[in-house]
């Protein structure tokens, strides 16, 4: 592989927002206030499933200090219409019902009304005065129970998509999808060894530390300003305009600094309510969720139940693979079952594949995206089964994966044929890692798993403004969730040939830059990066034109090198190089301001593959698992800013460790969520963990000027299965249901002891 | 009910404020005094995003009433840098990329500073346990722990 050398790309520079963020100066969603603003609060359903017969808000309205009360009656109903949100498509009829319940409350925590009052205490009092007449209905939480005959039906109008004859059947199954490749019968007939098993996952929350927050300010002439914490200000604008029957140009959304999102801040909750309340009250309204509201009212990831079947020849060639996966969408259709099905076997070159997925509604908050939506759920089953196959074949778990790895030319079961991918390089790096070469200590188990994410492109706009002193403002519309401003500035510095510190990247509001699709799917450094490079190149062309004008030569005779305009050759004339600053200071005399703009739909996202290795110890009495060592290997294309690439890898891994070992939603028999705080929804803390060793593999994406693929999604795909595989190595026990929490694992260990004793 | 009149010291400056009895110190800092560097991640003492020092002891501002500030000395993230000069922890957090989104960062920094004041030479395990009350969902803690250890070494050397 020809190594390109860069001056700025690949270096570890301080981030532009660093000083603001270590001093408390950075303004996150809840840190923004408007003069005279009211406090908005949301009333939430205590029932998992109930008809709403009526809502009486009169007492709340009469309370002094209450300035507005709203229910779904204040928003127009929506037709069935699909719109993109994150990596999933959503139906606006559903979105308006999720934002505020209409005929039915569909989950514990479902918003049913909202108030705006002069103080928080009055707002809370007002909520208590709203009388909702509920008719409580039977509910269903579990995905397989929701599919079962006689299950409570959430939506009378729901029919299963893609199934013939489903038109007349009430159901909770919103859609069935299928991907096939090859011929299953011939696959199974070639198999010497077959593995078949069922697996389940629990829904988990993204767990961003910053709760959702929004401030809306509206004017009498119909203009709206909204400040909020979001992964996509343009998506918020689009949603709010649709839900409130407004035009997008009437709504200006300014994204605050964002305190984590991981996919969960790609949709709207309080934003349209704040706007509506502000319109009714004639004053700015601020809505900040409590942590309890985040858990009860915002979207977790989908859970899944699945059956996996694999067949292989004696020498370890996988010849057939089957997956049937049911995914829990929450109260409205839209589980990431498509990506789950597509990612499931994408790491492997298998001739015969059959994947069937179901999108199932149940009485839980509507799911939102969470890092590589769908892929980790499928990987839990598939990657566990791969190890079961390795055990049966007596093969090394990594060797089996290397033998079957997807390579250049592998045709996926969902369509595309891979080119230029790094699966094999990633597995080799894992095999040669210091970690894999180190023998286990007594009692430890080692687990490996791999993961895949497409990475996405989509729409981005960027602008590059050259100041009169030759410094540059770089404007994008992609909220910076993990250091992307630094990466964008590095690429701009590389293009311009100027010091990174001379470039100031900012994230603009919806009125100050062209459309940008949201930050998600690992697209920003790839797609917005492409727009930035293109905008900078346009500015460079203008800089060359100005130098040409000053030198009175053709623009083709001027090149841009090391931050200066230079003559293309000695025949052009004897001109001293003109620096960016020298050209900028004369801009007024040579034609006016010097800017570059770009807008594009980024094509050619490079698929990302990763492999992870875990060593664990298991306390045989308590079932407590300790991760002793963890290595994360991933092909990222090019690491523009290695620190933030490593950070994405480490952060994704640790979220995966939480998903594997602890995190779950606990419901009581009324369908109410019982663990609505961080004490009981236990995410990993510093003392639970070892250092996370990153190994960055760089197989450049040929479709990006700097070879970027994207980083943030893949790291959360392998951990659950890799840890399950490590636990199997340490204990001989195969866990099939997440999380592998101490009570579950110790019960499994006890059961194994009993059956061993019985065998003796 | 009449509000409480509280006289206290915040980041070395004398401060007076009025607060309702039920108002937390975090509400007072954020809503009344404009010190929004302390964050509310949970409001229940579980995330550490609101960490402040009260008379030299690490505390969750969300678990303290504003009225309890009477006569005490409070330090927040806004008081950590000395004028233009960042605290070594702040410098190293930026240098070593110990933050991603940054919402946990003020609380982590306040807690880490408190650790180094009482233990200038902590082991990795000690840092991990001391910071176990500060949730970070972005970083996996790796770079945070390294930045704290490196700062401790640097401060010992100086
Ligand atoms: S806000 Fe105080 S500990 Fe979370
Ligand atoms: S950096 Fe985002 S929570 Fe710590």
PDB file of N, CA, C and O and ligand atoms in Angstrom, chain A residues 208-209 258-260 262 481, chain B residues 98-105 108 135-139 144, ligand 2:
ATOM      1  N   UNK A 208     -26.296   9.021  26.932  1.00  0.00           N
ATOM      2  CA  UNK A 208     -25.624  10.328  26.917  1.00  0.00           C
ATOM      3  C   UNK A 208     -25.842  11.016  28.259  1.00  0.00           C
ATOM      4  O   UNK A 208     -26.915  10.947  28.842  1.00  0.00           O
ATOM      5  N   UNK A 209     -24.793  11.701  28.726  1.00  0.00           N
ATOM      6  CA  UNK A 209     -24.875  12.303  30.064  1.00  0.00           C
ATOM      7  C   UNK A 209     -25.718  13.577  30.035  1.00  0.00           C
ATOM      8  O   UNK A 209     -26.275  13.991  31.048  1.00  0.00           O
ATOM      9  N   UNK A 258     -23.070  19.583  22.126  1.00  0.00           N
ATOM     10  CA  UNK A 258     -23.910  18.431  22.414  1.00  0.00           C
ATOM     11  C   UNK A 258     -23.194  17.468  23.360  1.00  0.00           C
ATOM     12  O   UNK A 258     -22.074  17.063  23.080  1.00  0.00           O
ATOM     13  N   UNK A 259     -23.875  17.160  24.451  1.00  0.00           N
ATOM     14  CA  UNK A 259     -23.280  16.327  25.488  1.00  0.00           C
ATOM     15  C   UNK A 259     -23.545  14.853  25.276  1.00  0.00           C
ATOM     16  O   UNK A 259     -24.123  14.175  26.121  1.00  0.00           O
ATOM     17  N   UNK A 260     -23.159  14.369  24.118  1.00  0.00           N
ATOM     18  CA  UNK A 260     -23.355  12.959  23.778  1.00  0.00           C
ATOM     19  C   UNK A 260     -24.684  12.755  23.074  1.00  0.00           C
ATOM     20  O   UNK A 260     -25.668  13.463  23.324  1.00  0.00           O
ATOM     21  N   UNK A 262     -24.932   9.612  20.337  1.00  0.00           N
ATOM     22  CA  UNK A 262     -24.783   8.206  19.934  1.00  0.00           C
ATOM     23  C   UNK A 262     -25.954   7.716  19.088  1.00  0.00           C
ATOM     24  O   UNK A 262     -26.235   6.526  19.049  1.00  0.00           O
ATOM     25  N   UNK A 481     -19.627  16.003  17.808  1.00  0.00           N
ATOM     26  CA  UNK A 481     -19.992  15.189  18.948  1.00  0.00           C
ATOM     27  C   UNK A 481     -18.770  14.533  19.565  1.00  0.00           C
ATOM     28  O   UNK A 481     -18.781  14.078  20.684  1.00  0.00           O
TER      29      UNK A 481
ATOM     30  N   UNK B  98      -8.732  13.962  26.389  1.00  0.00           N
ATOM     31  CA  UNK B  98      -9.445  13.254  27.451  1.00  0.00           C
ATOM     32  C   UNK B  98     -10.923  13.639  27.510  1.00  0.00           C
ATOM     33  O   UNK B  98     -11.587  13.407  28.511  1.00  0.00           O
ATOM     34  N   UNK B  99     -11.409  14.271  26.455  1.00  0.00           N
ATOM     35  CA  UNK B  99     -12.834  14.566  26.381  1.00  0.00           C
ATOM     36  C   UNK B  99     -13.301  14.364  24.955  1.00  0.00           C
ATOM     37  O   UNK B  99     -12.545  14.549  24.010  1.00  0.00           O
ATOM     38  N   UNK B 100     -14.541  13.951  24.840  1.00  0.00           N
ATOM     39  CA  UNK B 100     -15.151  13.921  23.505  1.00  0.00           C
ATOM     40  C   UNK B 100     -16.250  14.964  23.455  1.00  0.00           C
ATOM     41  O   UNK B 100     -16.058  16.042  22.948  1.00  0.00           O
ATOM     42  N   UNK B 101     -17.408  14.643  24.025  1.00  0.00           N
ATOM     43  CA  UNK B 101     -18.461  15.659  24.003  1.00  0.00           C
ATOM     44  C   UNK B 101     -18.180  16.754  25.021  1.00  0.00           C
ATOM     45  O   UNK B 101     -18.557  17.893  24.838  1.00  0.00           O
ATOM     46  N   UNK B 102     -17.566  16.402  26.131  1.00  0.00           N
ATOM     47  CA  UNK B 102     -17.184  17.401  27.117  1.00  0.00           C
ATOM     48  C   UNK B 102     -18.206  17.695  28.198  1.00  0.00           C
ATOM     49  O   UNK B 102     -17.965  18.543  29.057  1.00  0.00           O
ATOM     50  N   UNK B 103     -19.339  17.013  28.212  1.00  0.00           N
ATOM     51  CA  UNK B 103     -20.350  17.336  29.228  1.00  0.00           C
ATOM     52  C   UNK B 103     -19.914  16.850  30.603  1.00  0.00           C
ATOM     53  O   UNK B 103     -20.223  17.458  31.618  1.00  0.00           O
ATOM     54  N   UNK B 104     -19.170  15.753  30.648  1.00  0.00           N
ATOM     55  CA  UNK B 104     -18.710  15.227  31.933  1.00  0.00           C
ATOM     56  C   UNK B 104     -17.466  15.947  32.412  1.00  0.00           C
ATOM     57  O   UNK B 104     -17.062  15.803  33.563  1.00  0.00           O
ATOM     58  N   UNK B 105     -16.811  16.669  31.503  1.00  0.00           N
ATOM     59  CA  UNK B 105     -15.464  17.168  31.745  1.00  0.00           C
ATOM     60  C   UNK B 105     -15.343  18.098  32.960  1.00  0.00           C
ATOM     61  O   UNK B 105     -14.428  17.921  33.772  1.00  0.00           O
ATOM     62  N   UNK B 108     -15.438  15.919  36.027  1.00  0.00           N
ATOM     63  CA  UNK B 108     -14.257  15.051  36.100  1.00  0.00           C
ATOM     64  C   UNK B 108     -13.046  15.872  36.544  1.00  0.00           C
ATOM     65  O   UNK B 108     -12.258  15.437  37.383  1.00  0.00           O
ATOM     66  N   UNK B 135     -19.534   9.717  35.736  1.00  0.00           N
ATOM     67  CA  UNK B 135     -19.851   8.959  34.530  1.00  0.00           C
ATOM     68  C   UNK B 135     -19.366   9.698  33.294  1.00  0.00           C
ATOM     69  O   UNK B 135     -19.556  10.904  33.164  1.00  0.00           O
ATOM     70  N   UNK B 136     -18.746   8.958  32.402  1.00  0.00           N
ATOM     71  CA  UNK B 136     -18.454   9.468  31.062  1.00  0.00           C
ATOM     72  C   UNK B 136     -18.933   8.409  30.093  1.00  0.00           C
ATOM     73  O   UNK B 136     -18.567   7.250  30.205  1.00  0.00           O
ATOM     74  N   UNK B 137     -19.774   8.789  29.160  1.00  0.00           N
ATOM     75  CA  UNK B 137     -20.306   7.799  28.228  1.00  0.00           C
ATOM     76  C   UNK B 137     -19.518   7.780  26.922  1.00  0.00           C
ATOM     77  O   UNK B 137     -19.734   6.895  26.107  1.00  0.00           O
ATOM     78  N   UNK B 138     -18.645   8.777  26.721  1.00  0.00           N
ATOM     79  CA  UNK B 138     -17.996   8.891  25.407  1.00  0.00           C
ATOM     80  C   UNK B 138     -16.628   8.237  25.313  1.00  0.00           C
ATOM     81  O   UNK B 138     -16.283   7.684  24.281  1.00  0.00           O
ATOM     82  N   UNK B 139     -15.826   8.367  26.343  1.00  0.00           N
ATOM     83  CA  UNK B 139     -14.389   8.099  26.178  1.00  0.00           C
ATOM     84  C   UNK B 139     -13.964   6.702  26.570  1.00  0.00           C
ATOM     85  O   UNK B 139     -12.834   6.302  26.275  1.00  0.00           O
ATOM     86  N   UNK B 144      -8.986   9.719  29.930  1.00  0.00           N
ATOM     87  CA  UNK B 144      -9.167  10.508  31.152  1.00  0.00           C
ATOM     88  C   UNK B 144      -8.166  10.026  32.210  1.00  0.00           C
ATOM     89  O   UNK B 144      -7.448  10.826  32.828  1.00  0.00           O
TER      90      UNK B 144
HETATM   91  S1  LIG C   2     -16.842  13.190  27.080  1.00  0.00           S
HETATM   92 FE1  LIG C   2     -18.949  12.859  26.730  1.00  0.00          FE
HETATM   93  S2  LIG C   2     -19.592  12.121  28.630  1.00  0.00           S
HETATM   94 FE2  LIG C   2     -17.484  12.287  28.911  1.00  0.00          FE
END
